[in-house]
Amino acid sequence: MSIESDLDLAGMREAGRVTTETLDALEAHVAAGVTTGDLDAVAAAVLRKNDARSAPALVYGFPGTVLISVNDEIVHGIPGKRRLLEGDLVSLDVTIEKDGFVADAARTVIVGAGSKTARALVDAANASLRNALTVARAGVKVNAIGRAVQDEVRRRGFSVVRGLCGHGVGRTIHEEPQVPNVYDRFLQDVLTAGLVLTIEPMISAGSSYPVEDEDGWTIRTRDGSLAAHCEHTLVITNGAPLILAA
């Protein structure tokens, strides 16, 4: 969506606030012995308190409140009985709807200290998002974001997952434009002031190709390598973007 009024901005700010509050609560509860279902219950409680709803459940019928992906799972992991172990890499992806506005953000956290590879992978995902934010300006082509993500990830020795990307957001989960995490010279869309979108690097320590599980939701790395995911919802301006959910 594009921000057309102060009411739109206020609505998006509130959706972003609830999204970030939910992520903060989830991260605080990540620990060895906790199940992904336990974490989902934490998220559901935050949404109830804020009169918000799970957008994936609302729009797509996702069988959970939030998406929780572990180790080689890149995205769309279904919360359940899986118990977290020391060293696990846990991607928390929260998309909420409140009063007709939708915000979306994700972060990857490590249970305990984690391996050197896990720490470096999370650092690379976060760094690639920060790099993308430096070029996310009105008048710049959308593909500049993909170049910024791709360059930083490759510089650190990791792979961008193919076929998964950021997107417009605001009134529903997925809106135009698509925001790839790799440079696409054929993509000619230009960022405009007021546009609300997500930037969400999804990267792996190995293969850049994903596979989908038989559950029809969970997407993981083809070679079983670790994956990391981070995401902000933001508003494009003529200067630095306005971060709504992080």
Coordinates of N, CA and C in Angstrom, one line a residue:
M1 N 0.8 -1.2 0.0 CA 0.0 0.0 0.0 C 0.9 1.2 0.0
S2 N 0.3 2.4 -0.3 CA 0.9 3.6 -0.2 C 0.3 4.4 0.9
I3 N 1.1 5.1 1.7 CA 0.5 6.0 2.8 C -0.2 7.2 2.1
E4 N -1.5 7.3 2.3 CA -2.2 8.4 1.7 C -2.7 9.4 2.7
S5 N -2.6 9.1 4.0 CA -3.1 10.0 5.0 C -2.4 9.8 6.3
D6 N -2.6 10.7 7.3 CA -2.1 10.5 8.6 C -2.8 9.3 9.3
L7 N -4.0 9.0 8.9 CA -4.7 7.9 9.5 C -4.1 6.6 9.0
D8 N -3.7 6.5 7.7 CA -3.0 5.3 7.2 C -1.7 5.1 8.0
L9 N -0.9 6.2 8.2 CA 0.4 6.1 8.9 C 0.2 5.7 10.4
A10 N -0.9 6.2 11.0 CA -1.1 5.9 12.4 C -1.5 4.4 12.5
G11 N -2.3 3.9 11.5 CA -2.7 2.5 11.5 C -1.6 1.6 11.3
M12 N -0.7 2.0 10.4 CA 0.5 1.1 10.1 C 1.5 1.2 11.3
R13 N 1.6 2.3 11.9 CA 2.5 2.4 13.1 C 2.0 1.4 14.2
E14 N 0.7 1.4 14.4 CA 0.1 0.5 15.5 C 0.3 -0.9 15.1
A15 N 0.1 -1.3 13.8 CA 0.3 -2.7 13.4 C 1.8 -3.0 13.6
G16 N 2.7 -2.1 13.3 CA 4.1 -2.4 13.4 C 4.5 -2.5 14.9
R17 N 3.8 -1.7 15.8 CA 4.1 -1.8 17.2 C 3.8 -3.2 17.7
V18 N 2.6 -3.7 17.4 CA 2.2 -5.0 17.9 C 3.1 -6.1 17.3
T19 N 3.5 -6.0 16.1 CA 4.4 -6.9 15.5 C 5.7 -7.0 16.2
T20 N 6.2 -5.8 16.5 CA 7.5 -5.8 17.2 C 7.4 -6.3 18.6
E21 N 6.3 -5.9 19.3 CA 6.0 -6.4 20.6 C 6.0 -7.9 20.7
T22 N 5.3 -8.5 19.7 CA 5.2 -10.0 19.6 C 6.6 -10.6 19.4
L23 N 7.4 -10.0 18.5 CA 8.7 -10.6 18.3 C 9.6 -10.5 19.5
D24 N 9.5 -9.4 20.2 CA 10.2 -9.2 21.5 C 9.8 -10.3 22.5
A25 N 8.5 -10.5 22.6 CA 8.0 -11.5 23.6 C 8.5 -12.9 23.2
L26 N 8.5 -13.2 21.9 CA 8.9 -14.5 21.4 C 10.4 -14.7 21.7
E27 N 11.2 -13.7 21.4 CA 12.7 -13.8 21.6 C 13.0 -14.0 23.1
A28 N 12.2 -13.4 23.9 CA 12.5 -13.5 25.4 C 12.2 -14.9 25.9
H29 N 11.3 -15.6 25.2 CA 10.9 -17.0 25.6 C 11.7 -18.1 24.9
V30 N 12.5 -17.8 23.9 CA 13.3 -18.8 23.3 C 14.4 -19.4 24.2
A31 N 14.3 -20.7 24.5 CA 15.2 -21.3 25.4 C 15.2 -22.8 25.2
A32 N 16.3 -23.5 25.5 CA 16.3 -24.9 25.4 C 15.2 -25.5 26.2
G33 N 14.5 -26.5 25.7 CA 13.4 -27.2 26.3 C 12.0 -26.6 26.0
V34 N 11.9 -25.4 25.5 CA 10.7 -24.8 25.1 C 10.2 -25.4 23.8
T35 N 9.0 -25.6 23.6 CA 8.5 -26.1 22.3 C 8.1 -24.9 21.4
T36 N 8.1 -25.2 20.1 CA 7.6 -24.1 19.2 C 6.1 -23.8 19.4
G37 N 5.4 -24.8 19.9 CA 4.0 -24.6 20.2 C 3.9 -23.7 21.4
D38 N 4.8 -23.8 22.4 CA 4.8 -22.9 23.5 C 5.0 -21.5 23.1
L39 N 5.9 -21.3 22.1 CA 6.2 -19.9 21.6 C 5.0 -19.4 20.9
D40 N 4.3 -20.3 20.1 CA 3.1 -19.8 19.4 C 2.0 -19.3 20.4
A41 N 1.9 -20.0 21.6 CA 1.0 -19.6 22.6 C 1.4 -18.2 23.2
V42 N 2.6 -17.9 23.3 CA 3.1 -16.6 23.7 C 2.7 -15.5 22.7
A43 N 2.9 -15.8 21.5 CA 2.5 -14.9 20.4 C 1.0 -14.6 20.4
A44 N 0.2 -15.7 20.6 CA -1.3 -15.6 20.6 C -1.7 -14.7 21.7
A45 N -1.1 -14.8 22.9 CA -1.5 -14.0 24.0 C -1.2 -12.5 23.8
V46 N -0.1 -12.2 23.1 CA 0.2 -10.8 22.8 C -0.8 -10.3 21.8
L47 N -1.2 -11.1 20.8 CA -2.2 -10.6 19.9 C -3.5 -10.4 20.5
R48 N -3.9 -11.3 21.4 CA -5.2 -11.1 22.1 C -5.2 -9.8 22.9
K49 N -4.1 -9.6 23.6 CA -4.0 -8.4 24.5 C -4.2 -7.1 23.6
N50 N -3.7 -7.2 22.4 CA -3.7 -6.0 21.5 C -4.9 -6.0 20.5
D51 N -5.9 -6.9 20.7 CA -7.0 -7.0 19.7 C -6.5 -7.1 18.3
A52 N -5.5 -7.9 18.1 CA -4.9 -8.1 16.8 C -5.1 -9.6 16.4
R53 N -4.9 -9.9 15.1 CA -5.1 -11.2 14.6 C -3.9 -11.7 13.8
S54 N -3.7 -13.0 13.7 CA -2.6 -13.5 12.9 C -3.0 -13.4 11.4
A55 N -2.2 -12.6 10.7 CA -2.5 -12.4 9.2 C -2.4 -13.7 8.4
P56 N -1.3 -14.5 8.7 CA -1.2 -15.8 7.9 C -2.4 -16.7 8.1
A57 N -2.9 -16.8 9.3 CA -4.1 -17.6 9.6 C -5.3 -17.0 8.9
L58 N -5.4 -15.7 9.0 CA -6.6 -15.0 8.5 C -6.6 -15.1 6.9
V59 N -5.5 -14.9 6.3 CA -5.5 -14.8 4.8 C -5.3 -16.1 4.1
Y60 N -4.4 -17.0 4.7 CA -4.0 -18.2 4.1 C -4.4 -19.5 4.8
G61 N -5.0 -19.3 6.0 CA -5.4 -20.5 6.7 C -4.2 -21.2 7.4
F62 N -3.1 -20.5 7.7 CA -2.0 -21.1 8.3 C -2.3 -21.7 9.6
P63 N -1.9 -22.9 9.9 CA -2.3 -23.6 11.2 C -1.5 -23.2 12.4
G64 N -1.4 -22.0 12.7 CA -0.7 -21.4 13.8 C -0.9 -19.9 13.9
T65 N -0.3 -19.3 14.9 CA -0.4 -17.9 15.0 C 0.8 -17.2 14.3
V66 N 2.0 -17.7 14.5 CA 3.2 -17.2 13.9 C 4.0 -18.3 13.2
L67 N 5.0 -17.9 12.4 CA 5.8 -18.9 11.7 C 7.1 -19.1 12.4
I68 N 7.4 -20.3 12.8 CA 8.6 -20.6 13.5 C 9.4 -21.7 12.8
S69 N 10.6 -21.3 12.4 CA 11.4 -22.2 11.6 C 12.7 -22.5 12.3
V70 N 13.2 -23.7 12.3 CA 14.3 -24.1 13.1 C 15.4 -24.7 12.2
N71 N 16.6 -24.3 12.4 CA 17.8 -24.8 11.7 C 17.8 -24.7 10.2
D72 N 17.5 -25.8 9.5 CA 17.5 -25.8 8.0 C 16.2 -25.3 7.5
E73 N 15.2 -25.1 8.3 CA 13.9 -24.5 7.9 C 14.1 -23.0 7.7
I74 N 13.8 -22.6 6.5 CA 14.0 -21.2 6.1 C 12.8 -20.3 6.5
V75 N 11.6 -20.8 6.3 CA 10.4 -20.0 6.5 C 9.2 -20.9 6.5
H76 N 8.1 -20.4 7.1 CA 6.8 -21.0 7.1 C 6.7 -22.3 8.0
G77 N 7.6 -22.4 8.9 CA 7.6 -23.5 9.9 C 6.3 -23.5 10.7
I78 N 5.7 -24.7 10.9 CA 4.5 -24.7 11.7 C 4.8 -25.0 13.2
P79 N 4.3 -24.2 14.1 CA 4.6 -24.4 15.5 C 3.9 -25.7 16.0
G80 N 4.6 -26.4 16.9 CA 4.0 -27.7 17.4 C 4.8 -28.2 18.5
K81 N 5.0 -29.5 18.5 CA 5.6 -30.2 19.7 C 7.2 -30.2 19.6
R82 N 7.8 -29.7 18.6 CA 9.2 -29.7 18.5 C 9.8 -28.9 19.7
R83 N 10.7 -29.5 20.4 CA 11.4 -28.9 21.6 C 12.7 -28.4 21.2
L84 N 13.0 -27.1 21.5 CA 14.2 -26.5 21.1 C 15.4 -27.0 21.9
L85 N 16.5 -27.1 21.2 CA 17.8 -27.6 21.8 C 18.8 -26.6 21.8
E86 N 19.8 -26.7 22.7 CA 20.9 -25.8 22.8 C 21.6 -25.7 21.4
G87 N 21.8 -24.5 21.0 CA 22.5 -24.3 19.7 C 21.6 -24.2 18.5
D88 N 20.3 -24.5 18.7 CA 19.3 -24.3 17.5 C 19.3 -22.9 17.0
L89 N 19.0 -22.8 15.7 CA 18.8 -21.5 15.1 C 17.3 -21.4 14.8
V90 N 16.7 -20.3 15.4 CA 15.2 -20.2 15.4 C 14.8 -18.9 14.7
S91 N 14.1 -19.1 13.6 CA 13.6 -17.9 12.8 C 12.1 -17.7 13.2
L92 N 11.9 -16.5 13.7 CA 10.6 -16.0 14.2 C 10.0 -15.0 13.2
D93 N 8.9 -15.4 12.6 CA 8.3 -14.6 11.6 C 6.9 -14.2 12.0
V94 N 6.6 -12.9 12.2 CA 5.3 -12.4 12.7 C 4.7 -11.5 11.8
T95 N 3.4 -11.8 11.4 CA 2.6 -10.9 10.5 C 1.3 -10.8 11.2
I96 N 0.9 -9.5 11.6 CA -0.3 -9.3 12.3 C -1.3 -8.4 11.5
E97 N -2.5 -8.5 11.8 CA -3.6 -7.6 11.3 C -4.2 -6.9 12.4
K98 N -4.3 -5.6 12.4 CA -5.0 -4.9 13.4 C -5.7 -3.7 12.8
D99 N -7.0 -3.7 12.9 CA -7.9 -2.6 12.4 C -7.7 -2.4 10.9
G100 N -7.5 -3.5 10.2 CA -7.4 -3.4 8.8 C -6.0 -3.1 8.2
F101 N -5.0 -3.0 9.1 CA -3.6 -2.8 8.7 C -2.8 -4.0 9.0
V102 N -1.8 -4.3 8.1 CA -1.0 -5.5 8.3 C 0.5 -5.1 8.3
A103 N 1.2 -5.6 9.3 CA 2.7 -5.4 9.3 C 3.3 -6.8 9.5
D104 N 4.6 -6.9 9.1 CA 5.3 -8.1 8.9 C 6.8 -7.9 9.3
A105 N 7.3 -8.7 10.2 CA 8.7 -8.6 10.6 C 9.2 -10.0 11.0
A106 N 10.5 -10.2 11.0 CA 11.1 -11.5 11.4 C 12.5 -11.2 11.9
R107 N 12.9 -12.2 12.8 CA 14.3 -12.2 13.2 C 14.7 -13.6 13.5
T108 N 16.0 -13.9 13.5 CA 16.5 -15.2 13.8 C 17.4 -15.1 15.0
V109 N 17.1 -16.0 16.0 CA 17.8 -16.0 17.2 C 18.4 -17.4 17.5
I110 N 19.4 -17.5 18.3 CA 20.1 -18.7 18.6 C 19.8 -19.1 20.0
V111 N 19.5 -20.4 20.2 CA 19.3 -20.9 21.5 C 20.7 -21.1 22.2
G112 N 21.0 -20.3 23.2 CA 22.3 -20.4 23.8 C 23.4 -19.7 22.9
A113 N 24.6 -20.2 23.0 CA 25.7 -19.6 22.3 C 25.7 -19.9 20.8
G114 N 25.4 -21.1 20.4 CA 25.3 -21.6 19.1 C 26.7 -21.8 18.5
S115 N 26.8 -22.3 17.3 CA 28.0 -22.5 16.6 C 28.6 -21.3 15.9
K116 N 29.8 -21.3 15.6 CA 30.5 -20.2 14.9 C 29.7 -19.9 13.6
T117 N 29.3 -20.9 12.9 CA 28.6 -20.8 11.6 C 27.3 -20.1 11.8
A118 N 26.5 -20.6 12.9 CA 25.2 -20.0 13.2 C 25.3 -18.5 13.5
R119 N 26.3 -18.2 14.3 CA 26.5 -16.7 14.7 C 26.8 -15.9 13.4
A120 N 27.7 -16.4 12.6 CA 28.1 -15.7 11.4 C 27.0 -15.5 10.4
L121 N 26.1 -16.6 10.3 CA 25.0 -16.5 9.4 C 24.0 -15.5 9.9
V122 N 23.6 -15.5 11.1 CA 22.7 -14.5 11.6 C 23.3 -13.1 11.4
D123 N 24.5 -12.9 11.7 CA 25.2 -11.6 11.5 C 25.1 -11.2 10.0
A124 N 25.3 -12.1 9.1 CA 25.2 -11.8 7.7 C 23.8 -11.4 7.3
A125 N 22.8 -12.1 7.8 CA 21.4 -11.7 7.4 C 21.1 -10.3 7.9
N126 N 21.5 -10.0 9.1 CA 21.2 -8.7 9.7 C 22.0 -7.6 8.9
A127 N 23.2 -7.9 8.6 CA 24.1 -6.9 7.9 C 23.5 -6.7 6.5
S128 N 23.0 -7.7 5.8 CA 22.5 -7.5 4.5 C 21.2 -6.7 4.5
L129 N 20.4 -6.8 5.6 CA 19.2 -5.9 5.7 C 19.6 -4.5 6.0
R130 N 20.6 -4.3 6.8 CA 21.1 -2.9 7.1 C 21.6 -2.3 5.8
N131 N 22.3 -3.1 5.0 CA 22.9 -2.6 3.7 C 21.8 -2.2 2.8
A132 N 20.7 -3.0 2.7 CA 19.6 -2.7 1.9 C 18.9 -1.4 2.3
L133 N 18.8 -1.2 3.6 CA 18.1 0.1 4.1 C 18.9 1.3 3.6
T134 N 20.1 1.2 3.3 CA 20.9 2.4 2.8 C 20.5 2.8 1.4
V135 N 19.9 1.9 0.6 CA 19.5 2.2 -0.7 C 18.0 2.3 -0.9
A136 N 17.2 2.1 0.1 CA 15.8 2.1 0.0 C 15.3 3.5 0.1
R137 N 15.3 4.2 -1.0 CA 14.9 5.6 -1.1 C 14.0 5.8 -2.3
A138 N 13.1 6.8 -2.2 CA 12.3 7.1 -3.4 C 13.1 7.5 -4.6
G139 N 12.7 7.0 -5.7 CA 13.4 7.2 -7.0 C 14.4 6.2 -7.3
V140 N 14.7 5.3 -6.4 CA 15.7 4.2 -6.6 C 14.9 3.0 -7.2
K141 N 15.5 2.2 -8.1 CA 14.9 1.0 -8.5 C 14.8 -0.1 -7.4
V142 N 13.8 -0.8 -7.4 CA 13.6 -1.9 -6.4 C 14.8 -2.9 -6.5
N143 N 15.3 -3.1 -7.7 CA 16.4 -4.1 -7.7 C 17.7 -3.7 -7.0
A144 N 17.8 -2.4 -6.7 CA 18.9 -1.9 -5.9 C 18.9 -2.6 -4.5
I145 N 17.7 -2.9 -4.0 CA 17.6 -3.6 -2.7 C 18.2 -5.0 -2.8
G146 N 17.8 -5.7 -3.9 CA 18.4 -7.0 -4.1 C 19.9 -7.1 -4.3
R147 N 20.4 -6.1 -5.0 CA 21.9 -6.0 -5.1 C 22.5 -5.8 -3.8
A148 N 22.0 -4.9 -3.0 CA 22.6 -4.6 -1.7 C 22.6 -5.9 -0.8
V149 N 21.5 -6.6 -0.8 CA 21.4 -7.8 0.0 C 22.4 -8.9 -0.5
Q150 N 22.3 -9.1 -1.8 CA 23.2 -10.1 -2.4 C 24.6 -9.9 -2.2
D151 N 25.1 -8.6 -2.4 CA 26.5 -8.3 -2.3 C 27.0 -8.6 -0.9
E152 N 26.2 -8.2 0.1 CA 26.7 -8.4 1.5 C 26.7 -9.8 1.9
V153 N 25.7 -10.6 1.5 CA 25.6 -12.0 1.8 C 26.8 -12.7 1.2
R154 N 27.0 -12.5 -0.1 CA 28.1 -13.2 -0.8 C 29.5 -12.7 -0.2
R155 N 29.6 -11.5 0.2 CA 30.9 -11.0 0.7 C 31.2 -11.8 2.0
R156 N 30.2 -12.2 2.7 CA 30.4 -12.9 4.0 C 30.4 -14.5 3.8
G157 N 30.4 -14.9 2.5 CA 30.6 -16.3 2.2 C 29.3 -17.2 2.3
F158 N 28.1 -16.6 2.3 CA 26.9 -17.3 2.4 C 26.0 -17.2 1.1
S159 N 24.9 -17.8 1.1 CA 24.0 -17.8 -0.1 C 22.7 -17.2 0.1
V160 N 22.2 -16.4 -0.8 CA 20.8 -16.0 -0.8 C 19.9 -17.1 -1.3
V161 N 18.8 -17.3 -0.6 CA 17.9 -18.3 -1.0 C 17.1 -17.8 -2.2
R162 N 17.0 -18.6 -3.2 CA 16.3 -18.2 -4.5 C 14.8 -18.3 -4.3
G163 N 14.1 -17.4 -5.0 CA 12.7 -17.6 -5.1 C 11.9 -17.0 -3.9
L164 N 12.5 -16.6 -2.9 CA 11.9 -16.0 -1.7 C 12.2 -14.5 -1.6
C165 N 11.3 -13.7 -1.3 CA 11.6 -12.3 -1.4 C 10.7 -11.4 -0.5
G166 N 11.0 -10.2 -0.4 CA 10.1 -9.2 0.3 C 9.0 -8.8 -0.6
H167 N 8.2 -7.8 -0.1 CA 7.0 -7.5 -0.8 C 6.3 -6.3 -0.3
G168 N 5.4 -5.7 -1.1 CA 4.5 -4.7 -0.5 C 3.6 -5.3 0.5
V169 N 3.2 -4.4 1.4 CA 2.3 -4.9 2.6 C 1.5 -3.7 3.0
G170 N 0.5 -3.9 3.8 CA -0.3 -2.8 4.4 C -1.7 -3.1 4.6
R171 N -2.4 -3.6 3.6 CA -3.8 -4.0 3.7 C -4.0 -5.5 3.7
T172 N -3.0 -6.2 3.1 CA -3.0 -7.6 3.2 C -1.5 -8.0 3.3
I173 N -1.2 -9.3 3.4 CA 0.2 -9.7 3.6 C 1.1 -9.4 2.4
H174 N 0.6 -9.9 1.2 CA 1.5 -9.8 0.0 C 0.8 -8.9 -1.0
E175 N 1.5 -7.7 -1.2 CA 1.1 -6.8 -2.2 C 2.3 -6.5 -3.1
E176 N 2.0 -5.8 -4.2 CA 3.1 -5.4 -5.1 C 3.8 -4.2 -4.5
P177 N 5.1 -4.0 -4.7 CA 5.9 -4.8 -5.6 C 6.6 -6.0 -4.9
Q178 N 7.0 -7.0 -5.7 CA 7.9 -8.0 -5.1 C 9.3 -7.3 -4.9
V179 N 10.0 -7.7 -3.8 CA 11.3 -7.1 -3.5 C 12.3 -8.3 -3.4
P180 N 12.9 -8.7 -4.5 CA 13.9 -9.8 -4.5 C 15.1 -9.5 -3.7
N181 N 15.7 -10.6 -3.2 CA 17.0 -10.5 -2.4 C 18.2 -10.7 -3.3
V182 N 18.0 -10.7 -4.6 CA 19.1 -10.8 -5.6 C 18.9 -9.7 -6.6
Y183 N 19.9 -9.3 -7.3 CA 19.8 -8.3 -8.3 C 19.1 -8.9 -9.6
D184 N 18.1 -8.3 -10.0 CA 17.4 -8.7 -11.2 C 17.4 -7.5 -12.2
R185 N 18.2 -7.6 -13.2 CA 18.3 -6.5 -14.2 C 17.0 -6.2 -15.0
F186 N 16.1 -7.2 -15.0 CA 14.9 -7.0 -15.7 C 13.8 -6.3 -14.9
L187 N 14.0 -6.2 -13.6 CA 13.1 -5.6 -12.7 C 13.2 -4.1 -12.8
Q188 N 12.2 -3.4 -13.3 CA 12.3 -1.9 -13.6 C 11.5 -1.1 -12.6
D189 N 10.8 -1.7 -11.7 CA 10.0 -1.0 -10.7 C 10.8 0.0 -9.9
V190 N 10.2 1.2 -9.7 CA 10.9 2.3 -8.9 C 10.2 2.5 -7.6
L191 N 11.0 2.7 -6.6 CA 10.4 3.0 -5.2 C 9.8 4.4 -5.2
T192 N 8.7 4.5 -4.6 CA 8.0 5.8 -4.5 C 7.8 6.2 -3.0
A193 N 7.8 7.5 -2.8 CA 7.6 8.0 -1.4 C 6.2 7.5 -0.9
G194 N 6.1 7.0 0.3 CA 4.9 6.6 0.9 C 4.6 5.1 0.7
L195 N 5.4 4.4 -0.2 CA 5.2 3.0 -0.4 C 5.6 2.2 0.9
V196 N 4.7 1.3 1.3 CA 5.0 0.4 2.4 C 5.4 -1.0 1.9
L197 N 6.5 -1.5 2.4 CA 7.0 -2.8 1.9 C 7.8 -3.4 3.0
T198 N 8.2 -4.7 2.7 CA 9.1 -5.4 3.6 C 10.4 -5.7 2.8
I199 N 11.5 -5.6 3.5 CA 12.8 -6.2 3.0 C 13.1 -7.4 3.9
E200 N 13.3 -8.5 3.4 CA 13.5 -9.7 4.2 C 14.5 -10.7 3.6
P201 N 15.7 -10.5 3.9 CA 16.8 -11.4 3.5 C 16.5 -12.8 4.1
M202 N 16.6 -13.8 3.2 CA 16.5 -15.2 3.7 C 17.8 -15.9 3.1
I203 N 18.7 -16.4 3.9 CA 20.0 -16.8 3.5 C 20.3 -18.2 4.1
S204 N 21.3 -18.8 3.5 CA 21.7 -20.1 4.0 C 23.2 -20.2 4.0
A205 N 23.7 -21.2 4.8 CA 25.1 -21.5 4.9 C 25.6 -22.4 3.8
G206 N 24.6 -22.9 3.0 CA 25.0 -23.8 1.9 C 24.2 -23.5 0.6
S207 N 23.3 -24.4 0.3 CA 22.6 -24.3 -1.0 C 21.7 -23.1 -1.0
S208 N 21.6 -22.5 -2.2 CA 20.7 -21.3 -2.4 C 19.3 -21.8 -2.9
Y209 N 19.1 -23.1 -3.0 CA 17.8 -23.6 -3.5 C 17.0 -24.2 -2.3
P210 N 15.7 -23.8 -2.2 CA 14.8 -24.3 -1.2 C 14.0 -25.5 -1.7
V211 N 13.4 -26.3 -0.7 CA 12.5 -27.3 -1.0 C 11.3 -27.2 0.0
E212 N 10.1 -27.6 -0.4 CA 8.9 -27.5 0.4 C 8.6 -28.9 1.0
D213 N 8.3 -28.9 2.3 CA 8.0 -30.2 3.0 C 6.6 -30.7 2.5
E214 N 6.3 -31.9 2.9 CA 5.0 -32.5 2.5 C 3.9 -31.8 3.3
D215 N 4.2 -31.1 4.3 CA 3.1 -30.4 5.0 C 2.5 -29.2 4.2
G216 N 3.1 -28.9 3.1 CA 2.6 -27.8 2.3 C 3.0 -26.4 2.7
W217 N 3.7 -26.3 3.8 CA 4.0 -25.0 4.4 C 5.5 -24.8 4.5
T218 N 6.2 -25.7 5.3 CA 7.6 -25.5 5.7 C 8.5 -25.5 4.5
I219 N 9.3 -24.5 4.3 CA 10.3 -24.4 3.3 C 11.7 -24.5 3.9
R220 N 12.6 -25.4 3.5 CA 13.9 -25.7 4.1 C 15.0 -25.7 3.0
T221 N 16.2 -25.6 3.4 CA 17.3 -25.7 2.5 C 17.4 -27.1 1.9
R222 N 17.8 -27.1 0.6 CA 17.8 -28.4 -0.1 C 18.9 -29.3 0.5
D223 N 20.0 -28.8 0.9 CA 21.1 -29.6 1.4 C 21.1 -29.7 2.9
G224 N 20.1 -29.2 3.6 CA 20.1 -29.4 5.1 C 20.9 -28.4 5.8
S225 N 21.5 -27.4 5.1 CA 22.3 -26.4 5.8 C 21.5 -25.4 6.6
L226 N 22.1 -24.7 7.5 CA 21.4 -23.7 8.3 C 20.9 -22.6 7.5
A227 N 19.8 -22.0 8.0 CA 19.2 -20.8 7.3 C 18.9 -19.7 8.3
A228 N 18.9 -18.5 7.9 CA 18.5 -17.3 8.7 C 17.6 -16.4 7.9
H229 N 16.8 -15.7 8.7 CA 15.8 -14.8 8.1 C 15.6 -13.6 9.0
C230 N 15.6 -12.4 8.4 CA 15.3 -11.2 9.1 C 14.4 -10.3 8.2
E231 N 13.6 -9.4 8.8 CA 12.7 -8.7 8.0 C 12.2 -7.4 8.8
H232 N 12.1 -6.3 8.0 CA 11.5 -5.1 8.6 C 10.3 -4.7 7.7
T233 N 9.3 -4.1 8.2 CA 8.3 -3.4 7.5 C 8.6 -1.9 7.5
L234 N 8.6 -1.2 6.4 CA 9.1 0.1 6.4 C 8.3 1.0 5.4
V235 N 8.4 2.3 5.5 CA 7.8 3.2 4.6 C 8.9 3.9 3.8
I236 N 8.8 3.9 2.5 CA 9.8 4.6 1.6 C 9.6 6.1 1.7
T237 N 10.7 6.8 1.9 CA 10.7 8.3 1.9 C 11.7 8.8 0.9
N238 N 11.9 10.1 0.9 CA 13.0 10.7 0.1 C 14.3 10.6 0.8
G239 N 14.3 10.2 2.1 CA 15.6 10.0 2.8 C 15.6 8.6 3.4
A240 N 16.0 8.5 4.6 CA 16.1 7.2 5.2 C 14.7 6.6 5.4
P241 N 14.4 5.3 5.2 CA 13.1 4.8 5.3 C 12.6 4.8 6.8
L242 N 11.3 4.9 6.9 CA 10.7 4.9 8.3 C 10.4 3.5 8.6
I243 N 11.1 2.9 9.7 CA 10.9 1.5 10.1 C 9.6 1.4 11.0
L244 N 8.7 0.6 10.6 CA 7.5 0.4 11.3 C 7.5 -0.8 12.2
A245 N 8.2 -1.9 11.8 CA 8.2 -3.1 12.5 C 9.6 -3.8 12.3
A246 N 10.3 -4.2 13.3 CA 11.6 -4.7 13.2 C 11.9 -5.8 14.2

